[in-house]
mmCIF file of C-alpha atoms in Angstrom:
data_model
loop_
_atom_site.group_PDB
_atom_site.id
_atom_site.type_symbol
_atom_site.label_atom_id
_atom_site.label_comp_id
_atom_site.label_asym_id
_atom_site.label_seq_id
_atom_site.Cartn_x
_atom_site.Cartn_y
_atom_site.Cartn_z
ATOM 1 C CA MET A 1152 0.063 0.079 0.038
ATOM 2 C CA GLU A 1153 2.923 2.022 0.383
ATOM 3 C CA THR A 1154 3.294 2.745 -3.047
ATOM 4 C CA LEU A 1155 -0.077 3.405 -3.504
ATOM 5 C CA GLY A 1156 0.012 6.099 -1.524
ATOM 6 C CA ALA A 1157 3.021 7.580 -3.393
ATOM 7 C CA THR A 1158 1.449 6.993 -6.521
ATOM 8 C CA ALA A 1159 -1.878 7.971 -6.016
ATOM 9 C CA THR A 1160 -2.327 11.666 -6.763
ATOM 10 C CA PRO A 1161 -2.041 11.826 -9.995
ATOM 11 C CA TYR A 1162 -4.615 8.638 -10.676
ATOM 12 C CA MET A 1163 -7.074 10.289 -8.137
ATOM 13 C CA THR A 1164 -7.006 13.850 -9.918
ATOM 14 C CA LEU A 1165 -7.726 11.966 -13.548
ATOM 15 C CA LEU A 1166 -10.820 10.519 -11.743
ATOM 16 C CA ALA A 1167 -11.574 13.627 -10.037
ATOM 17 C CA LEU A 1168 -11.443 15.640 -13.748
ATOM 18 C CA SER A 1169 -13.332 12.521 -14.979
ATOM 19 C CA VAL A 1170 -16.183 13.104 -12.483
ATOM 20 C CA VAL A 1171 -16.098 17.268 -13.572
ATOM 21 C CA LEU A 1172 -16.641 16.216 -16.891
ATOM 22 C CA LEU A 1173 -19.309 13.496 -16.117
ATOM 23 C CA VAL A 1174 -21.345 16.215 -14.274
ATOM 24 C CA PHE A 1175 -20.780 18.538 -17.222
ATOM 25 C CA HIS A 1176 -22.913 16.199 -19.593
ATOM 26 C CA VAL A 1177 -25.642 16.115 -16.954
ATOM 27 C CA LEU A 1178 -25.634 19.556 -16.379
ATOM 28 C CA MET A 1179 -25.843 20.348 -20.213
ATOM 29 C CA GLN A 1180 -28.148 17.705 -20.913
ATOM 30 C CA GLY A 1181 -30.340 19.196 -18.041
ATOM 31 C CA VAL A 1182 -30.434 22.761 -18.905
ATOM 32 C CA LEU A 1183 -31.231 21.771 -22.595
ATOM 33 C CA SER A 1184 -33.771 19.976 -22.259
ATOM 34 C CA THR A 1185 -34.624 22.589 -19.427
ATOM 35 C CA ARG A 1186 -35.040 25.310 -22.064
ATOM 36 C CA GLU A 1187 -36.893 22.923 -24.645
ATOM 37 C CA LEU A 1188 -39.336 21.374 -22.268
ATOM 38 C CA GLY A 1189 -39.499 24.165 -19.168
ATOM 39 C CA SER A 1190 -38.320 24.204 -15.346
ATOM 40 C CA GLN A 1191 -41.836 23.238 -14.519
ATOM 41 C CA TRP A 1192 -40.864 19.514 -16.123
ATOM 42 C CA ASN A 1193 -37.791 20.031 -14.554
ATOM 43 C CA ALA A 1194 -39.066 20.203 -11.460
ATOM 44 C CA GLY A 1195 -41.606 17.440 -11.568
ATOM 45 C CA PRO A 1196 -41.810 13.802 -11.450
ATOM 46 C CA ARG A 1197 -41.616 13.586 -14.956
ATOM 47 C CA ASP A 1198 -43.934 11.028 -15.083
ATOM 48 C CA GLU A 1199 -45.853 12.125 -18.670
ATOM 49 C CA GLY A 1200 -42.333 10.267 -20.192
ATOM 50 C CA LEU A 1201 -41.699 13.816 -22.055
ATOM 51 C CA GLU A 1202 -38.612 14.253 -24.117
ATOM 52 C CA PRO A 1203 -36.958 16.808 -25.581
ATOM 53 C CA LYS A 1204 -37.051 16.682 -29.473
ATOM 54 C CA GLY A 1205 -34.970 19.734 -30.158
ATOM 55 C CA LYS A 1206 -31.650 19.074 -32.318
ATOM 56 C CA MET A 1207 -29.444 20.559 -29.294
ATOM 57 C CA ALA A 1208 -31.245 18.823 -26.125
ATOM 58 C CA GLY A 1209 -31.530 15.710 -28.234
ATOM 59 C CA ARG A 1210 -27.521 15.463 -29.107
ATOM 60 C CA ALA A 1211 -26.838 16.349 -24.987
ATOM 61 C CA ALA A 1212 -28.352 13.193 -24.299
ATOM 62 C CA ARG A 1213 -27.083 11.187 -26.759
ATOM 63 C CA ALA A 1214 -23.394 12.518 -26.045
ATOM 64 C CA SER A 1215 -23.955 11.903 -22.401
ATOM 65 C CA GLY A 1216 -25.233 8.339 -23.363
ATOM 66 C CA ASN A 1217 -22.476 7.901 -25.038
ATOM 67 C CA PHE A 1218 -19.841 9.223 -22.318
ATOM 68 C CA ARG A 1219 -21.645 6.523 -19.741
ATOM 69 C CA GLU A 1220 -20.907 3.815 -21.932
ATOM 70 C CA THR A 1221 -17.026 3.865 -21.734
ATOM 71 C CA TYR A 1222 -17.039 5.450 -18.517
ATOM 72 C CA PRO A 1223 -17.432 2.535 -15.942
ATOM 73 C CA ALA A 1224 -14.455 0.980 -17.900
ATOM 74 C CA PHE A 1225 -12.420 3.957 -17.322
ATOM 75 C CA VAL A 1226 -13.201 4.268 -13.825
ATOM 76 C CA GLY A 1227 -12.262 0.606 -13.153
ATOM 77 C CA LEU A 1228 -9.075 0.505 -15.177
ATOM 78 C CA LEU A 1229 -7.486 3.487 -13.387
ATOM 79 C CA LEU A 1230 -8.571 2.378 -10.216
ATOM 80 C CA GLY A 1231 -7.116 -1.047 -11.320
ATOM 81 C CA VAL A 1232 -3.576 0.583 -12.931
ATOM 82 C CA ALA A 1233 -3.472 2.997 -9.563
ATOM 83 C CA PHE A 1234 -4.006 -0.381 -7.255
ATOM 84 C CA ALA A 1235 -2.026 -2.558 -9.286
ATOM 85 C CA GLY A 1236 0.742 -0.020 -9.861
ATOM 86 C CA ASP A 1237 1.741 0.988 -13.078
ATOM 87 C CA ASP A 1238 5.540 0.724 -14.984
ATOM 88 C CA THR A 1239 7.627 3.473 -14.267
ATOM 89 C CA PHE A 1240 6.443 4.870 -18.179
ATOM 90 C CA ARG A 1241 3.041 5.343 -16.630
ATOM 91 C CA LEU A 1242 1.469 3.662 -19.725
ATOM 92 C CA GLY A 1243 -1.855 3.691 -17.356
ATOM 93 C CA LEU A 1244 -1.780 6.909 -16.552
ATOM 94 C CA ILE A 1245 -1.012 8.115 -20.587
ATOM 95 C CA GLY A 1246 -4.113 6.050 -21.828
ATOM 96 C CA GLY A 1247 -6.467 8.057 -19.080
ATOM 97 C CA TRP A 1248 -5.069 11.161 -19.810
ATOM 98 C CA ILE A 1249 -5.723 9.799 -23.603
ATOM 99 C CA TRP A 1250 -9.359 9.301 -23.099
ATOM 100 C CA LEU A 1251 -10.322 11.953 -20.894
ATOM 101 C CA ALA A 1252 -8.784 14.461 -23.619
ATOM 102 C CA ALA A 1253 -10.473 12.566 -26.140
ATOM 103 C CA ARG A 1254 -13.803 12.746 -24.119
ATOM 104 C CA ILE A 1255 -13.405 16.571 -23.959
ATOM 105 C CA VAL A 1256 -12.974 17.199 -27.773
ATOM 106 C CA TYR A 1257 -15.716 14.803 -28.337
ATOM 107 C CA ILE A 1258 -18.489 17.290 -27.006
ATOM 108 C CA PRO A 1259 -18.314 20.204 -29.116
ATOM 109 C CA LEU A 1260 -18.035 17.871 -32.235
ATOM 110 C CA TYR A 1261 -21.302 15.865 -31.653
ATOM 111 C CA MET A 1262 -22.847 19.109 -30.392
ATOM 112 C CA GLY A 1263 -21.891 20.774 -33.513
ATOM 113 C CA GLY A 1264 -22.894 17.670 -35.559
ATOM 114 C CA VAL A 1265 -19.266 17.085 -36.775
ATOM 115 C CA TYR A 1266 -19.067 13.751 -39.070
ATOM 116 C CA TYR A 1267 -16.043 11.039 -39.364
ATOM 117 C CA ILE A 1268 -14.210 13.216 -37.414
ATOM 118 C CA ARG A 1269 -16.107 12.642 -33.913
ATOM 119 C CA SER A 1270 -15.735 9.267 -34.811
ATOM 120 C CA LEU A 1271 -12.264 9.210 -35.368
ATOM 121 C CA VAL A 1272 -12.021 10.840 -32.102
ATOM 122 C CA TRP A 1273 -13.989 8.431 -30.449
ATOM 123 C CA THR A 1274 -11.970 5.752 -31.407
ATOM 124 C CA VAL A 1275 -8.935 7.659 -30.020
ATOM 125 C CA SER A 1276 -10.613 7.793 -26.293
ATOM 126 C CA LEU A 1277 -11.412 3.710 -27.059
ATOM 127 C CA ILE A 1278 -7.339 3.497 -27.878
ATOM 128 C CA GLY A 1279 -6.696 5.548 -24.182
ATOM 129 C CA LEU A 1280 -8.910 2.411 -22.354
ATOM 130 C CA LEU A 1281 -7.104 -0.029 -24.593
ATOM 131 C CA ILE A 1282 -3.336 1.459 -23.692
ATOM 132 C CA MET A 1283 -4.927 1.037 -19.933
ATOM 133 C CA THR A 1284 -5.771 -2.264 -20.431
ATOM 134 C CA ILE A 1285 -2.507 -3.456 -21.618
ATOM 135 C CA ALA A 1286 -0.995 -1.410 -18.328
ATOM 136 C CA LEU A 1287 -2.643 -3.801 -16.432
ATOM 137 C CA PHE A 1288 -0.743 -6.411 -17.826
ATOM 138 C CA ARG A 1289 2.604 -5.164 -17.776
#
């Protein structure tokens, strides 16, 4: 455990920043949905099953859903690398930063409706996860 204490800070910083990104996704989706459906809908129980139909609120919801598909894998891999120990090159940490940077770049691309480049950036985020996985087995 002594090793974990000495190396945990950069991993926990990355984890904390990923939570900030998660909250950003939730807030962006909430703000755009509320703008379309109103504050009464947002404050209410949403029993009527209304969904925003606007382009931007829909994109925000889909971008958030896409983020949440890989987020558990990121958290698991990051904690695994932090607990197991990263090699001297900190390959797992590098993969984590690649994932986070790609996920940040992905948001304006998705919201702007940019084709192909958005998919390329998504692929880069998966490469970050792959790098983190490789780091666990080194």
